[in-house]
PDB file of C-alpha atoms in Angstrom:
ATOM      1  CA  UNK A   1       0.000   0.000   0.000  1.00  0.00           C
ATOM      2  CA  UNK A   2       1.130   3.511  -0.775  1.00  0.00           C
ATOM      3  CA  UNK A   3      -0.255   5.583   2.109  1.00  0.00           C
ATOM      4  CA  UNK A   4      -0.528   9.357   1.767  1.00  0.00           C
ATOM      5  CA  UNK A   5      -0.376  10.815   5.257  1.00  0.00           C
ATOM      6  CA  UNK A   6      -1.267  14.466   4.742  1.00  0.00           C
ATOM      7  CA  UNK A   7      -4.839  15.541   5.433  1.00  0.00           C
ATOM      8  CA  UNK A   8      -4.242  19.256   4.935  1.00  0.00           C
ATOM      9  CA  UNK A   9      -6.465  20.884   2.282  1.00  0.00           C
ATOM     10  CA  UNK A  10      -4.525  21.676  -0.905  1.00  0.00           C
ATOM     11  CA  UNK A  11      -1.560  19.680   0.397  1.00  0.00           C
ATOM     12  CA  UNK A  12       1.237  18.484  -1.830  1.00  0.00           C
ATOM     13  CA  UNK A  13       0.771  14.935  -0.474  1.00  0.00           C
ATOM     14  CA  UNK A  14      -1.861  13.761  -2.967  1.00  0.00           C
ATOM     15  CA  UNK A  15       0.324  14.906  -5.888  1.00  0.00           C
ATOM     16  CA  UNK A  16       3.335  13.105  -4.447  1.00  0.00           C
ATOM     17  CA  UNK A  17       1.205  10.020  -3.746  1.00  0.00           C
ATOM     18  CA  UNK A  18      -0.151  10.037  -7.299  1.00  0.00           C
ATOM     19  CA  UNK A  19       3.403  10.255  -8.644  1.00  0.00           C
ATOM     20  CA  UNK A  20       4.527   7.346  -6.424  1.00  0.00           C
ATOM     21  CA  UNK A  21       1.570   5.276  -7.611  1.00  0.00           C
ATOM     22  CA  UNK A  22       2.308   6.154 -11.254  1.00  0.00           C
ATOM     23  CA  UNK A  23       5.854   4.856 -10.707  1.00  0.00           C
ATOM     24  CA  UNK A  24       4.376   1.514  -9.607  1.00  0.00           C
ATOM     25  CA  UNK A  25       2.410   1.050 -12.837  1.00  0.00           C
ATOM     26  CA  UNK A  26       3.980  -1.658 -14.926  1.00  0.00           C
ATOM     27  CA  UNK A  27       5.885  -3.229 -12.056  1.00  0.00           C
ATOM     28  CA  UNK A  28       5.262  -6.956 -11.814  1.00  0.00           C
ATOM     29  CA  UNK A  29       6.782  -7.605  -8.386  1.00  0.00           C
ATOM     30  CA  UNK A  30       3.654  -6.655  -6.388  1.00  0.00           C
ATOM     31  CA  UNK A  31       0.199  -5.148  -6.623  1.00  0.00           C
ATOM     32  CA  UNK A  32      -0.018  -1.586  -5.365  1.00  0.00           C
ATOM     33  CA  UNK A  33      -2.918   0.387  -3.943  1.00  0.00           C
ATOM     34  CA  UNK A  34      -3.038   4.099  -3.127  1.00  0.00           C
ATOM     35  CA  UNK A  35      -4.617   4.943   0.236  1.00  0.00           C
ATOM     36  CA  UNK A  36      -5.219   8.433   1.595  1.00  0.00           C
ATOM     37  CA  UNK A  37      -5.425   8.865   5.370  1.00  0.00           C
ATOM     38  CA  UNK A  38      -7.747  11.816   4.703  1.00  0.00           C
ATOM     39  CA  UNK A  39     -10.328   9.427   3.203  1.00  0.00           C
ATOM     40  CA  UNK A  40     -10.460   7.153   6.262  1.00  0.00           C
ATOM     41  CA  UNK A  41     -12.499   9.522   8.470  1.00  0.00           C
ATOM     42  CA  UNK A  42     -10.620   8.554  11.613  1.00  0.00           C
ATOM     43  CA  UNK A  43     -11.282  10.666  14.705  1.00  0.00           C
ATOM     44  CA  UNK A  44      -8.654  11.233  17.352  1.00  0.00           C
ATOM     45  CA  UNK A  45      -7.791   7.843  18.784  1.00  0.00           C
ATOM     46  CA  UNK A  46     -10.919   6.715  20.599  1.00  0.00           C
ATOM     47  CA  UNK A  47     -10.325   3.030  21.306  1.00  0.00           C
ATOM     48  CA  UNK A  48     -10.605   2.109  24.998  1.00  0.00           C
ATOM     49  CA  UNK A  49      -7.978  -0.657  24.743  1.00  0.00           C
ATOM     50  CA  UNK A  50      -4.436  -0.338  23.377  1.00  0.00           C
ATOM     51  CA  UNK A  51      -4.025  -1.338  19.726  1.00  0.00           C
ATOM     52  CA  UNK A  52      -1.724  -4.163  20.780  1.00  0.00           C
ATOM     53  CA  UNK A  53      -4.732  -5.971  22.232  1.00  0.00           C
ATOM     54  CA  UNK A  54      -6.169  -6.392  18.744  1.00  0.00           C
ATOM     55  CA  UNK A  55      -9.615  -5.665  20.185  1.00  0.00           C
ATOM     56  CA  UNK A  56     -11.226  -2.858  18.216  1.00  0.00           C
ATOM     57  CA  UNK A  57     -14.576  -1.555  19.440  1.00  0.00           C
ATOM     58  CA  UNK A  58     -15.152   1.209  16.909  1.00  0.00           C
ATOM     59  CA  UNK A  59     -16.465   0.541  13.381  1.00  0.00           C
ATOM     60  CA  UNK A  60     -13.978   3.024  11.870  1.00  0.00           C
ATOM     61  CA  UNK A  61     -11.090   1.152  13.518  1.00  0.00           C
ATOM     62  CA  UNK A  62     -12.306  -2.203  12.239  1.00  0.00           C
ATOM     63  CA  UNK A  63     -12.664  -0.751   8.723  1.00  0.00           C
ATOM     64  CA  UNK A  64      -9.156   0.741   8.907  1.00  0.00           C
ATOM     65  CA  UNK A  65      -7.742  -2.575  10.152  1.00  0.00           C
ATOM     66  CA  UNK A  66      -9.436  -4.449   7.298  1.00  0.00           C
ATOM     67  CA  UNK A  67      -7.975  -1.946   4.829  1.00  0.00           C
ATOM     68  CA  UNK A  68      -4.394  -2.223   6.132  1.00  0.00           C
ATOM     69  CA  UNK A  69      -4.100  -5.886   7.184  1.00  0.00           C
ATOM     70  CA  UNK A  70      -3.861  -7.554   3.740  1.00  0.00           C
ATOM     71  CA  UNK A  71      -0.690  -5.721   2.700  1.00  0.00           C
ATOM     72  CA  UNK A  72       2.810  -7.111   3.234  1.00  0.00           C
ATOM     73  CA  UNK A  73       4.545  -3.763   2.824  1.00  0.00           C
ATOM     74  CA  UNK A  74       3.949  -0.051   2.751  1.00  0.00           C
ATOM     75  CA  UNK A  75       5.325   3.123   1.259  1.00  0.00           C
ATOM     76  CA  UNK A  76       4.551   6.019   3.603  1.00  0.00           C
ATOM     77  CA  UNK A  77       4.234   9.344   1.769  1.00  0.00           C
ATOM     78  CA  UNK A  78       4.849  11.809   4.553  1.00  0.00           C
ATOM     79  CA  UNK A  79       5.262  15.530   4.887  1.00  0.00           C
ATOM     80  CA  UNK A  80       7.333  17.031   7.638  1.00  0.00           C
ATOM     81  CA  UNK A  81       5.344  19.193  10.029  1.00  0.00           C
ATOM     82  CA  UNK A  82       7.287  21.161  12.645  1.00  0.00           C
ATOM     83  CA  UNK A  83      10.340  18.878  12.355  1.00  0.00           C
ATOM     84  CA  UNK A  84       8.244  15.727  12.837  1.00  0.00           C
ATOM     85  CA  UNK A  85       5.445  13.536  11.504  1.00  0.00           C
ATOM     86  CA  UNK A  86       1.965  14.838  10.651  1.00  0.00           C
ATOM     87  CA  UNK A  87      -0.431  14.327  13.552  1.00  0.00           C
ATOM     88  CA  UNK A  88      -3.259  12.826  11.480  1.00  0.00           C
ATOM     89  CA  UNK A  89      -0.925  10.205   9.993  1.00  0.00           C
ATOM     90  CA  UNK A  90       0.493   9.305  13.401  1.00  0.00           C
ATOM     91  CA  UNK A  91      -3.062   9.070  14.765  1.00  0.00           C
ATOM     92  CA  UNK A  92      -4.039   6.687  11.937  1.00  0.00           C
ATOM     93  CA  UNK A  93      -0.949   4.590  12.632  1.00  0.00           C
ATOM     94  CA  UNK A  94      -1.725   4.442  16.360  1.00  0.00           C
ATOM     95  CA  UNK A  95      -5.169   2.911  15.806  1.00  0.00           C
ATOM     96  CA  UNK A  96      -3.540  -0.391  14.771  1.00  0.00           C
ATOM     97  CA  UNK A  97      -0.711  -2.647  15.827  1.00  0.00           C
ATOM     98  CA  UNK A  98      -0.922  -6.243  14.631  1.00  0.00           C
ATOM     99  CA  UNK A  99      -1.787  -5.096  11.136  1.00  0.00           C
ATOM    100  CA  UNK A 100       1.609  -3.333  10.899  1.00  0.00           C
ATOM    101  CA  UNK A 101       3.663  -5.947  12.760  1.00  0.00           C
ATOM    102  CA  UNK A 102       6.455  -7.746  10.914  1.00  0.00           C
ATOM    103  CA  UNK A 103       5.870  -5.885   7.670  1.00  0.00           C
ATOM    104  CA  UNK A 104       8.119  -3.731   5.506  1.00  0.00           C
ATOM    105  CA  UNK A 105       7.952   0.038   5.162  1.00  0.00           C
ATOM    106  CA  UNK A 106       9.733   2.592   3.017  1.00  0.00           C
ATOM    107  CA  UNK A 107       9.432   6.356   2.995  1.00  0.00           C
ATOM    108  CA  UNK A 108       8.809   9.093   0.482  1.00  0.00           C
ATOM    109  CA  UNK A 109       9.040  12.459   2.200  1.00  0.00           C
ATOM    110  CA  UNK A 110       8.698  16.099   1.354  1.00  0.00           C
ATOM    111  CA  UNK A 111       9.056  19.483   2.973  1.00  0.00           C
ATOM    112  CA  UNK A 112      11.350  22.460   3.277  1.00  0.00           C
ATOM    113  CA  UNK A 113      14.165  20.107   4.310  1.00  0.00           C
ATOM    114  CA  UNK A 114      12.961  17.178   2.206  1.00  0.00           C
ATOM    115  CA  UNK A 115      10.940  15.724   5.059  1.00  0.00           C
ATOM    116  CA  UNK A 116      13.970  13.901   6.415  1.00  0.00           C
ATOM    117  CA  UNK A 117      13.259  14.752  10.050  1.00  0.00           C
ATOM    118  CA  UNK A 118       9.767  13.267   9.748  1.00  0.00           C
ATOM    119  CA  UNK A 119      11.280  10.070   8.378  1.00  0.00           C
ATOM    120  CA  UNK A 120      13.777   9.880  11.219  1.00  0.00           C
ATOM    121  CA  UNK A 121      10.851  10.076  13.658  1.00  0.00           C
ATOM    122  CA  UNK A 122       8.872   7.524  11.647  1.00  0.00           C
ATOM    123  CA  UNK A 123      11.765   5.068  11.875  1.00  0.00           C
ATOM    124  CA  UNK A 124      11.503   5.016  15.672  1.00  0.00           C
ATOM    125  CA  UNK A 125       7.710   4.813  15.572  1.00  0.00           C
ATOM    126  CA  UNK A 126       7.541   1.880  13.153  1.00  0.00           C
ATOM    127  CA  UNK A 127      10.279   0.022  15.037  1.00  0.00           C
ATOM    128  CA  UNK A 128       7.966  -0.099  18.041  1.00  0.00           C
ATOM    129  CA  UNK A 129       5.428  -1.962  15.870  1.00  0.00           C
ATOM    130  CA  UNK A 130       8.150  -4.434  14.797  1.00  0.00           C
ATOM    131  CA  UNK A 131       8.099  -3.123  11.242  1.00  0.00           C
ATOM    132  CA  UNK A 132      11.245  -3.349   9.129  1.00  0.00           C
ATOM    133  CA  UNK A 133      12.053  -0.010   7.580  1.00  0.00           C
ATOM    134  CA  UNK A 134      14.259  -0.106   4.524  1.00  0.00           C
ATOM    135  CA  UNK A 135      17.266   2.156   4.261  1.00  0.00           C
ATOM    136  CA  UNK A 136      16.462   3.870   0.977  1.00  0.00           C
ATOM    137  CA  UNK A 137      14.088   6.786   0.819  1.00  0.00           C
ATOM    138  CA  UNK A 138      12.934   9.347  -1.708  1.00  0.00           C
ATOM    139  CA  UNK A 139      12.892  13.003  -0.717  1.00  0.00           C
ATOM    140  CA  UNK A 140      11.378  16.112  -2.262  1.00  0.00           C
ATOM    141  CA  UNK A 141      12.417  19.623  -1.320  1.00  0.00           C
ATOM    142  CA  UNK A 142       9.826  22.348  -1.644  1.00  0.00           C
ATOM    143  CA  UNK A 143      12.489  24.734  -2.944  1.00  0.00           C
ATOM    144  CA  UNK A 144      13.724  22.353  -5.673  1.00  0.00           C
ATOM    145  CA  UNK A 145      10.788  20.133  -6.602  1.00  0.00           C
ATOM    146  CA  UNK A 146       7.836  22.529  -6.538  1.00  0.00           C
ATOM    147  CA  UNK A 147       7.732  25.403  -9.012  1.00  0.00           C
ATOM    148  CA  UNK A 148       4.788  27.808  -9.066  1.00  0.00           C
ATOM    149  CA  UNK A 149       2.743  25.263  -7.126  1.00  0.00           C
ATOM    150  CA  UNK A 150       3.539  22.455  -9.578  1.00  0.00           C
ATOM    151  CA  UNK A 151       5.206  19.289  -8.352  1.00  0.00           C
ATOM    152  CA  UNK A 152       8.093  18.471 -10.689  1.00  0.00           C
ATOM    153  CA  UNK A 153       9.972  15.275  -9.778  1.00  0.00           C
ATOM    154  CA  UNK A 154      13.306  14.696 -11.451  1.00  0.00           C
ATOM    155  CA  UNK A 155      14.819  11.637 -13.116  1.00  0.00           C
ATOM    156  CA  UNK A 156      17.102  10.748 -10.200  1.00  0.00           C
ATOM    157  CA  UNK A 157      14.054  10.648  -7.927  1.00  0.00           C
ATOM    158  CA  UNK A 158      12.295   8.234 -10.308  1.00  0.00           C
ATOM    159  CA  UNK A 159      15.357   5.971 -10.194  1.00  0.00           C
ATOM    160  CA  UNK A 160      15.419   6.216  -6.390  1.00  0.00           C
ATOM    161  CA  UNK A 161      11.692   5.364  -6.317  1.00  0.00           C
ATOM    162  CA  UNK A 162      12.305   2.262  -8.412  1.00  0.00           C
ATOM    163  CA  UNK A 163      15.039   1.189  -5.980  1.00  0.00           C
ATOM    164  CA  UNK A 164      12.741   1.871  -3.034  1.00  0.00           C
ATOM    165  CA  UNK A 165       9.977  -0.311  -4.471  1.00  0.00           C
ATOM    166  CA  UNK A 166      12.489  -3.121  -5.019  1.00  0.00           C
ATOM    167  CA  UNK A 167      13.818  -2.806  -1.483  1.00  0.00           C
ATOM    168  CA  UNK A 168      10.362  -2.756   0.141  1.00  0.00           C
ATOM    169  CA  UNK A 169       9.116  -5.699  -1.934  1.00  0.00           C
ATOM    170  CA  UNK A 170      12.189  -7.812  -1.131  1.00  0.00           C
ATOM    171  CA  UNK A 171      11.898  -7.091   2.576  1.00  0.00           C
ATOM    172  CA  UNK A 172       8.144  -7.698   2.518  1.00  0.00           C
ATOM    173  CA  UNK A 173       8.629 -11.087   0.852  1.00  0.00           C
ATOM    174  CA  UNK A 174      11.182 -12.180   3.461  1.00  0.00           C
ATOM    175  CA  UNK A 175       8.941 -11.046   6.312  1.00  0.00           C
ATOM    176  CA  UNK A 176       5.869 -12.739   4.813  1.00  0.00           C
ATOM    177  CA  UNK A 177       7.730 -16.061   4.926  1.00  0.00           C
ATOM    178  CA  UNK A 178       8.512 -15.582   8.615  1.00  0.00           C
ATOM    179  CA  UNK A 179       4.879 -14.658   9.378  1.00  0.00           C
ATOM    180  CA  UNK A 180       3.674 -17.780   7.555  1.00  0.00           C
TER     181      UNK A 180
END
């Protein structure tokens, strides 16, 4: 799953997510789906039990769990907000636990500093859920990759995206065998 984590109106996230998904077209190593956190209608975390219990009382949590569980790996498309992760994306992540466990994750980030500080925070967050984050990442700088409001990825970023897909798929396949 390619998960777009920004919920801000007129955010760059959907454009970046669309580009990531377009890069997946034609790949034969996995099936990819684009998911927007903004479309999940998740409130602030409202489950009475911790996600690690696997007991979800709210219909929106059960729907979110059913959406996320089938995937073996994820590409998180994340902005950097105030030197960290976007709150709505972190909230969506916190609703679940077992659905993330022992699965692969890679990062595509964007922001004034390429979103790298958000990714560094994400790496600690996903480690707590026993996810395996891959080393590669794709970054977009607002000063270099957005001109007059238009998102303009460059060739080296497309090559990096291809490498990231390969890395996430390989890690996801290895982890799927251990889960089985």
